[in-house]
Structure formats: structure tokens, C-alpha cells
C-alpha atoms as a printed R data frame, in Angstrom:
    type eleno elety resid chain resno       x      y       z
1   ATOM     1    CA   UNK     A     1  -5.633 50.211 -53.554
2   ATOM     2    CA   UNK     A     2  -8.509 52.311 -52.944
3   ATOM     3    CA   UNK     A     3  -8.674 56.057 -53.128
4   ATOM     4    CA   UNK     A     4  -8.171 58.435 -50.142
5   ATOM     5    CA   UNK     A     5 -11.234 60.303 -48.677
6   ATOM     6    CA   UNK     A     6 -10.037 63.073 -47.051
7   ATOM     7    CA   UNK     A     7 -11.653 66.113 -45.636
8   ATOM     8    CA   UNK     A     8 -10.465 69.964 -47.241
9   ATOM     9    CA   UNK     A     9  -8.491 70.109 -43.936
10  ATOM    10    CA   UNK     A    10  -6.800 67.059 -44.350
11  ATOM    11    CA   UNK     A    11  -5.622 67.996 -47.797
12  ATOM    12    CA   UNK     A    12  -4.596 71.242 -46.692
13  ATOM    13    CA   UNK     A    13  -2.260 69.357 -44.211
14  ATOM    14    CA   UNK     A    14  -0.759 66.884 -46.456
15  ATOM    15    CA   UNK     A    15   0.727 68.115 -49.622
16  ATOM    16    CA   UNK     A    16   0.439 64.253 -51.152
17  ATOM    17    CA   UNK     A    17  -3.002 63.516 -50.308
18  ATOM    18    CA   UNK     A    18  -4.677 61.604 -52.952
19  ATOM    19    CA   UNK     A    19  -7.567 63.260 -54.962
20  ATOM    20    CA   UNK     A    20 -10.670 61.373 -54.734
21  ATOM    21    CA   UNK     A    21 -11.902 59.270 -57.940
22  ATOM    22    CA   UNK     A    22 -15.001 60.499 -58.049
23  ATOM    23    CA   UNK     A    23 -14.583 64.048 -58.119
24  ATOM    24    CA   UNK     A    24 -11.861 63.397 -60.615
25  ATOM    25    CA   UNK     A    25 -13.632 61.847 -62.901
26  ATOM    26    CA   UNK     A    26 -16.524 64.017 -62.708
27  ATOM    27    CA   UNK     A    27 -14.262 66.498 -63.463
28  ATOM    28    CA   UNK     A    28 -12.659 65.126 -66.321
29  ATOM    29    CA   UNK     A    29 -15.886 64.683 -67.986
30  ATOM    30    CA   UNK     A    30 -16.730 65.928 -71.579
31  ATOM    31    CA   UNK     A    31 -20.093 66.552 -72.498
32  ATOM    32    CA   UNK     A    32 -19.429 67.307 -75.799
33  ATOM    33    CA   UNK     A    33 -16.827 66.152 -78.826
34  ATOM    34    CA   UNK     A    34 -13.203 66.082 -78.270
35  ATOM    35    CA   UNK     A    35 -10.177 66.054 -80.181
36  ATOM    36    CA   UNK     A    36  -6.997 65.935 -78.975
37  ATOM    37    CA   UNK     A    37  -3.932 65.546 -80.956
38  ATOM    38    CA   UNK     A    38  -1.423 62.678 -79.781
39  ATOM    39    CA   UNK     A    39   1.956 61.086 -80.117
40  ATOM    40    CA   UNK     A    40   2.511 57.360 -79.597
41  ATOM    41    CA   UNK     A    41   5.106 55.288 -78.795
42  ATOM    42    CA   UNK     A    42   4.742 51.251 -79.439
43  ATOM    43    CA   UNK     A    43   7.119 48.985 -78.296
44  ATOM    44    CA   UNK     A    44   6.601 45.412 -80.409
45  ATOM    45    CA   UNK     A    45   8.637 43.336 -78.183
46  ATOM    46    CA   UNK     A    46   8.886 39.979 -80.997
47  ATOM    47    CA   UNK     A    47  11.260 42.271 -82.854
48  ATOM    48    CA   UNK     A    48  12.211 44.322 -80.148
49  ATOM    49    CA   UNK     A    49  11.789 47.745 -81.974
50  ATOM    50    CA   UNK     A    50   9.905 51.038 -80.708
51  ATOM    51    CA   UNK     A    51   7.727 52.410 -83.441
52  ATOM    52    CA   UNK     A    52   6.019 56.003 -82.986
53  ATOM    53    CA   UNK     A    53   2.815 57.459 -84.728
54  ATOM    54    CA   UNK     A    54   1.048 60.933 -84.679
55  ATOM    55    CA   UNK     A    55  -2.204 61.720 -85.324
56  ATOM    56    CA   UNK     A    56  -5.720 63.127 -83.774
57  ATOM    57    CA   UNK     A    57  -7.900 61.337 -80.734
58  ATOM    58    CA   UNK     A    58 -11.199 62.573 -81.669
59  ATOM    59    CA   UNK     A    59 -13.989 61.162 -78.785
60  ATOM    60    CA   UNK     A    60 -17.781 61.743 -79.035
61  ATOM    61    CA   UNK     A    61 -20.062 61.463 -76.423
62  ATOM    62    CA   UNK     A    62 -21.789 58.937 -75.249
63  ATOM    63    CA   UNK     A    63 -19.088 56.522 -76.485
64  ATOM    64    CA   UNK     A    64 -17.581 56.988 -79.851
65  ATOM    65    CA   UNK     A    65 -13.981 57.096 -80.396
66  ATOM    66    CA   UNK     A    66 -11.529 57.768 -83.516
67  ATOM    67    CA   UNK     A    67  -8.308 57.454 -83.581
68  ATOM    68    CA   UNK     A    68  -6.797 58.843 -86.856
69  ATOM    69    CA   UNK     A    69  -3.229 58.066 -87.602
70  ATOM    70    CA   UNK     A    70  -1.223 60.959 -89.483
71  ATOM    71    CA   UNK     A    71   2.342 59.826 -89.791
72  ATOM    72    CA   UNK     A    72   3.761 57.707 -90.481
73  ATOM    73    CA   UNK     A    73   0.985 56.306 -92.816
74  ATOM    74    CA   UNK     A    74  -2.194 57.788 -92.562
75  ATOM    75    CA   UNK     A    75  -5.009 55.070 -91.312
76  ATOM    76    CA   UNK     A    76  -7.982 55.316 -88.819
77  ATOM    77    CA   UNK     A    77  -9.941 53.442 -86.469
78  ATOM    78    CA   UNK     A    78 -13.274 54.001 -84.936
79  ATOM    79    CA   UNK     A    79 -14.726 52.238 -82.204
80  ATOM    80    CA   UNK     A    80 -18.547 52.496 -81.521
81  ATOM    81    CA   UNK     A    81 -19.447 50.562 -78.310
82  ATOM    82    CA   UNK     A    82 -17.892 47.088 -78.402
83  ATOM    83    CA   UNK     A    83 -17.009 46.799 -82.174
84  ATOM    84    CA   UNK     A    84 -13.959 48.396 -83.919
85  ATOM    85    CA   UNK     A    85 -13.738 49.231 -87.645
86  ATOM    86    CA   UNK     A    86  -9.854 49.884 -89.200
87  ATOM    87    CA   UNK     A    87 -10.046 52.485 -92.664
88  ATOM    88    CA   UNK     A    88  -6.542 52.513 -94.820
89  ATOM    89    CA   UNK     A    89  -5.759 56.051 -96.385
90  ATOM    90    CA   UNK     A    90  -8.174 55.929 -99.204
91  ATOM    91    CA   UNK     A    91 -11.148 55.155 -96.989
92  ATOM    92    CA   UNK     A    92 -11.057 51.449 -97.484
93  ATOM    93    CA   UNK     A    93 -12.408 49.197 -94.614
94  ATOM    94    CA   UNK     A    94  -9.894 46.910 -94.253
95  ATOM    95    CA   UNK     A    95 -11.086 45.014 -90.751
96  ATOM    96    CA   UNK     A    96 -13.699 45.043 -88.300
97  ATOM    97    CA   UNK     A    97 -14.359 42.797 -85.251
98  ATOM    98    CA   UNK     A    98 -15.779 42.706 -81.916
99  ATOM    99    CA   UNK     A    99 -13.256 43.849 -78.627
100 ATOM   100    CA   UNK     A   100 -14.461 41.160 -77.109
101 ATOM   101    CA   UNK     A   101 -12.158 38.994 -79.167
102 ATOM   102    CA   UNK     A   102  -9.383 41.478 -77.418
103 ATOM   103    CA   UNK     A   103  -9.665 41.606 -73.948
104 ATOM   104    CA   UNK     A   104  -6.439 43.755 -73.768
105 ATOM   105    CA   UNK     A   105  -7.433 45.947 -76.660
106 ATOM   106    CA   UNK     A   106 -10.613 46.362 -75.194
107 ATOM   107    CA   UNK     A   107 -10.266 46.425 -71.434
108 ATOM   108    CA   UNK     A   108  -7.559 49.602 -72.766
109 ATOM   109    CA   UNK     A   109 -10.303 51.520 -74.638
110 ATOM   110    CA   UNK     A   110 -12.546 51.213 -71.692
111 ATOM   111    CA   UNK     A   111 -10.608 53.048 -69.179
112 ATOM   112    CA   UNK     A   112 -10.093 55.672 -71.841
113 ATOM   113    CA   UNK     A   113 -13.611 56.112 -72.601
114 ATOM   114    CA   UNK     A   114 -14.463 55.704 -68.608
115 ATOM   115    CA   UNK     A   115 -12.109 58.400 -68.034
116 ATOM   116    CA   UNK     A   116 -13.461 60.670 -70.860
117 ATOM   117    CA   UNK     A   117 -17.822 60.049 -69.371
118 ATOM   118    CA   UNK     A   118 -16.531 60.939 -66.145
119 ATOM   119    CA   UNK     A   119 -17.599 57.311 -65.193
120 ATOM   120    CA   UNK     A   120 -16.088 56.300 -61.900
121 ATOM   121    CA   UNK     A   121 -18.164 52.882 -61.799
122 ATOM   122    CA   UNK     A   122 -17.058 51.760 -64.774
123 ATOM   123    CA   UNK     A   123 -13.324 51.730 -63.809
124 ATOM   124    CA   UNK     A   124 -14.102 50.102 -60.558
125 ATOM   125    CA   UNK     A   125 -15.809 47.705 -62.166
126 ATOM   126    CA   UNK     A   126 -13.158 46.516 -64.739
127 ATOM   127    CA   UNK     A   127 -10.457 47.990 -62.632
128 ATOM   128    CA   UNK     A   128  -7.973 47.578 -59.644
129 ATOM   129    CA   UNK     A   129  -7.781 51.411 -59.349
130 ATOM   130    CA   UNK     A   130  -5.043 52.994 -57.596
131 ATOM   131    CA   UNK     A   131  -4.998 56.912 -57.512
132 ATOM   132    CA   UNK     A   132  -2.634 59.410 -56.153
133 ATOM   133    CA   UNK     A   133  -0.807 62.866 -56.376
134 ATOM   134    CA   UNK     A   134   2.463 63.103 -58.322
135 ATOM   135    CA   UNK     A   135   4.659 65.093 -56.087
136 ATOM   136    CA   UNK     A   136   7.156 64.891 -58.539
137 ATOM   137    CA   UNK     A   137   5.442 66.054 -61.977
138 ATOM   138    CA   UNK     A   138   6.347 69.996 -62.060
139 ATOM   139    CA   UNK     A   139   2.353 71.132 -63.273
140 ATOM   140    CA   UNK     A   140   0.413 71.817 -60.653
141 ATOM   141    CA   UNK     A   141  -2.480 69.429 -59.226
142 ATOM   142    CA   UNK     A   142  -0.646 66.582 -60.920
143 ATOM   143    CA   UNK     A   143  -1.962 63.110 -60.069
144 ATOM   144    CA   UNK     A   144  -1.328 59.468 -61.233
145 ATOM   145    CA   UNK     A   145  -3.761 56.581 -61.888
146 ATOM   146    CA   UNK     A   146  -2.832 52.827 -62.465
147 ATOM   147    CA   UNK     A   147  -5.284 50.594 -63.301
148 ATOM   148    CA   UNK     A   148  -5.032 46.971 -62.818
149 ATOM   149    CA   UNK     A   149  -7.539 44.554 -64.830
150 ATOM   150    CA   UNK     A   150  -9.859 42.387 -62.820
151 ATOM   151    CA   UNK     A   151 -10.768 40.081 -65.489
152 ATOM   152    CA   UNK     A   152  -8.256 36.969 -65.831
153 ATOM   153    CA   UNK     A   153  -8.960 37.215 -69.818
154 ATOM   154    CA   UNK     A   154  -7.834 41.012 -69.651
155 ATOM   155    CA   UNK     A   155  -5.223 40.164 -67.838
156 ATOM   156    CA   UNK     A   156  -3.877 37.832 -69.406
157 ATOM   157    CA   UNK     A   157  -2.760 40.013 -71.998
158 ATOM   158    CA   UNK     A   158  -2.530 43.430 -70.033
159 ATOM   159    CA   UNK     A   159  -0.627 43.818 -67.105
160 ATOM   160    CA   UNK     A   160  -1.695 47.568 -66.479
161 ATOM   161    CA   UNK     A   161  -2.278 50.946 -67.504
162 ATOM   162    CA   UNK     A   162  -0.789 54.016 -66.103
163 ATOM   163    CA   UNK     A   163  -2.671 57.092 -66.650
164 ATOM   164    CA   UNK     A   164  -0.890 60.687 -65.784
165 ATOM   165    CA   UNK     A   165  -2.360 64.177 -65.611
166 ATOM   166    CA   UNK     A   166  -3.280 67.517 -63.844
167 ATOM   167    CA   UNK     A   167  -5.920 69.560 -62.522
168 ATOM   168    CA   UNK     A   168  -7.233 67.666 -59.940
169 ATOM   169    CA   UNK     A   169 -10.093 69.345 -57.388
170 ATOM   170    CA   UNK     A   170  -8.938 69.633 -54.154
171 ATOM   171    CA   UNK     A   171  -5.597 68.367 -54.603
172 ATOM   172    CA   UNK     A   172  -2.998 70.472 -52.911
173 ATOM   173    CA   UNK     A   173  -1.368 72.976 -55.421
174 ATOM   174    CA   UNK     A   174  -4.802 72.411 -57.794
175 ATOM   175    CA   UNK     A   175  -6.422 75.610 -58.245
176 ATOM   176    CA   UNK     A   176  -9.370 76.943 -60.301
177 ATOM   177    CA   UNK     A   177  -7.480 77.829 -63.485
178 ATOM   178    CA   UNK     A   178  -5.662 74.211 -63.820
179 ATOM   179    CA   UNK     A   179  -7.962 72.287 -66.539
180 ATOM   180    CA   UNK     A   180  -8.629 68.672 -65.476
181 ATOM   181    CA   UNK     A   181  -6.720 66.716 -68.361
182 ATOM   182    CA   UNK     A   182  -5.352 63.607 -68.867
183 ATOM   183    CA   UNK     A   183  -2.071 63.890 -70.648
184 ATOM   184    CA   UNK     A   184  -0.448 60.221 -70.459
185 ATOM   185    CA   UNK     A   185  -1.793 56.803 -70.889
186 ATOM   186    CA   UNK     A   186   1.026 54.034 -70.905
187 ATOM   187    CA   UNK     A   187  -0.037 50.679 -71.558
188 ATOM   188    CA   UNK     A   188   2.110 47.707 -70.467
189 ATOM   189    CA   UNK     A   189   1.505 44.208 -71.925
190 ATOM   190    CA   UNK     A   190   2.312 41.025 -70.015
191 ATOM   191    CA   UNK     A   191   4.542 39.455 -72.921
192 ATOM   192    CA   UNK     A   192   6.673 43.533 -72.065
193 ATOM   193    CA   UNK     A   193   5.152 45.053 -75.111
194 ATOM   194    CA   UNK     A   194   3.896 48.630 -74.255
195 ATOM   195    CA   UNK     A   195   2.268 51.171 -75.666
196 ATOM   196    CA   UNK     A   196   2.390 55.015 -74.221
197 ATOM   197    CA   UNK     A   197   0.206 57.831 -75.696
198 ATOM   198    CA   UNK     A   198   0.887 61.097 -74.949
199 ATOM   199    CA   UNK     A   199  -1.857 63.452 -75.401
200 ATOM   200    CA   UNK     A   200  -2.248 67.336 -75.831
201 ATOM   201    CA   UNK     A   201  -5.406 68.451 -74.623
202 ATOM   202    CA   UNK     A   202  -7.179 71.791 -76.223
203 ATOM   203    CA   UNK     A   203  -6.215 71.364 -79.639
């Protein structure tokens, strides 16, 4: 599905316009290091258990990110373009390999770095993209992306993502004072495994 372009008096008149992409994204840009702290939820669906993790999602412009695991065992992962390096608590490398040998994996990190560069053609160009306003979500501006991968390698092993957040510019009930922040990202797997990070901005 493609995104809506609508005038300012269109969106005035329809409370569940769609927000555009671009301006979105541009939005959602950071310019500078981020760090965000996070809660995730991992369904492994071979023993059918939900595991959960907390930790810090620490992303540095123009593409580095860290993920640092806090509980229940602390471990980290940083990603610098294509290749990803896993640490154990002491510091300790313990693997590093290319995302291409992880569609999913990386066809997942890409949206979430997209999102963070404000990069609007790299999601279209990976991406299915769907965007549209959340009339239910209580915050105000509240929209809802899902992303469906192009690729048949990516999708082989990811069905979609589904991205949820606020703030966005000329969305009805957006207004100046409503940062542009993602706060969800659920990942869904083909074989039902899922993955769903919830994010607080500003921290």
C-alpha cells in the first residue's frame, strides 16, 4: 500500500488521514547519537516459550547500532554497516558475521536504521510500506507502519514488521509539542516466532 498525499485541508477533514512517509521520516531523523532504553519480548516458537530482555538501544549516526542487553544476562551486539559483532559480559567477542548470511536479521536492522536516518528510500526500496494513523492508540498523532520485505530471501524468513509511534506532522491531533518517536517495533517470523521491542525514547 502506498502512503496518502493529502493536502492540510484534507487532513483537517479526515481525522484518519495517513501521514505522509516522507515527512515522517524526515522527522524522525537523528542527527546525532541516541540511546534509548528498551524491553523485549522473544517468542522462540521450537519450544514455544516467550523470553524477555532489558537493556539500552544506543544508535550513532551515519549507521552504527548497539544493542546492549542488561537482564537477564548482560551481552552486547554492535552492528557497523553490514557486519555484526556479539561481546559476552566480560568483553569477550564471541561471534561475528556478515547480515547478509541473515536476510531476516538483517532486512530487521535496516528498517530500524532507515527509520532512525530519516531515510524514506531505503524502506521503499527493501520494503512493501504501508503507513497510517492509529485512531485507536490514546497519544496523540499516533500512526502505524508495517513493512513487508520485497526480497524472496528476506522473506523467507520474515513475514513483517510492525512499527508503532507518535508525533507525526500534519497528522490530525499531531501538534508542535508531540516528539516524533518510534515506540514499538514487532517483528513476526514466518515459522510464528516474533520478536516485539518496546522502546522509551529520551532516556
Amino acid at each position: 500500500l502506498a502512503t496518502l498525499p493529502l493536502t492540510p485541508a484534507a487532513l483537517a477533514q479526515d481525522a484518519g488521514a495517513a501521514p505522509r512517509l516522507d515527512r515522517l521520516t524526515a522527522c524522525l531523523a537523528k542527527d546525532g547519537r541516541v540511546e534509548v532504553a528498551f524491553r523485549e519480548e522473544r517468542l522462540i516458537t521450537s519450544v514455544d516459550e516467550m523470553l524477555e530482555s532489558r537493556g539500552r538501544l544506543i544508535y550513532e549516526p551515519p549507521g552504527r547500532l548497539e544493542k546492549i542487553v542488561e537482564e537477564p544476562r548482560r551481552e552486547r551486539a554492535v552492528i557497523v554497516g553490514d557486519r555484526m559483532s556479539v561481546f559476552d559480559a566480560d568483553g569477550n567477542e564471541v561471534a561475528t558475521f556478515d547480515l547478509s548470511q541473515r536476510p531476516g536479521l538483517q532486512a530487521s536492522f535496516a528498517a530500524v536504521r532507515a527509520l532512525l536516518k530519516g531515510d524514506a528510500a531505503a524502506l521503499t526500496e527493501r520494503f512493501e510500506v504501508a503507513l497510517s494513523a492509529d485512531p485507536k492508540a490514546d497519544a496523540p498523532g499516533a500512526w502505524d507502519m508495517r513493512l513487508a520485505p520485497k526480497a524472496d530471501d528476506a522473506g523467507y524468513t520474515l513475514s513483517r514488521i510492525l512499527i508503532d509511534g507518535q508525533g507525526a506532522p500534519g497528522l490530525v491531533g499531531s501538534d508542535t509539542t508531540t516528539p516524533c518517536q518510534v515506540e514499538k517495533i514487532d517483528v513476526r517470523l514466518r515459522d510464528g516466532g516474533r520478536r516485539v521491542l518496546y522502546l522509551r525514547p529520551g532516556v
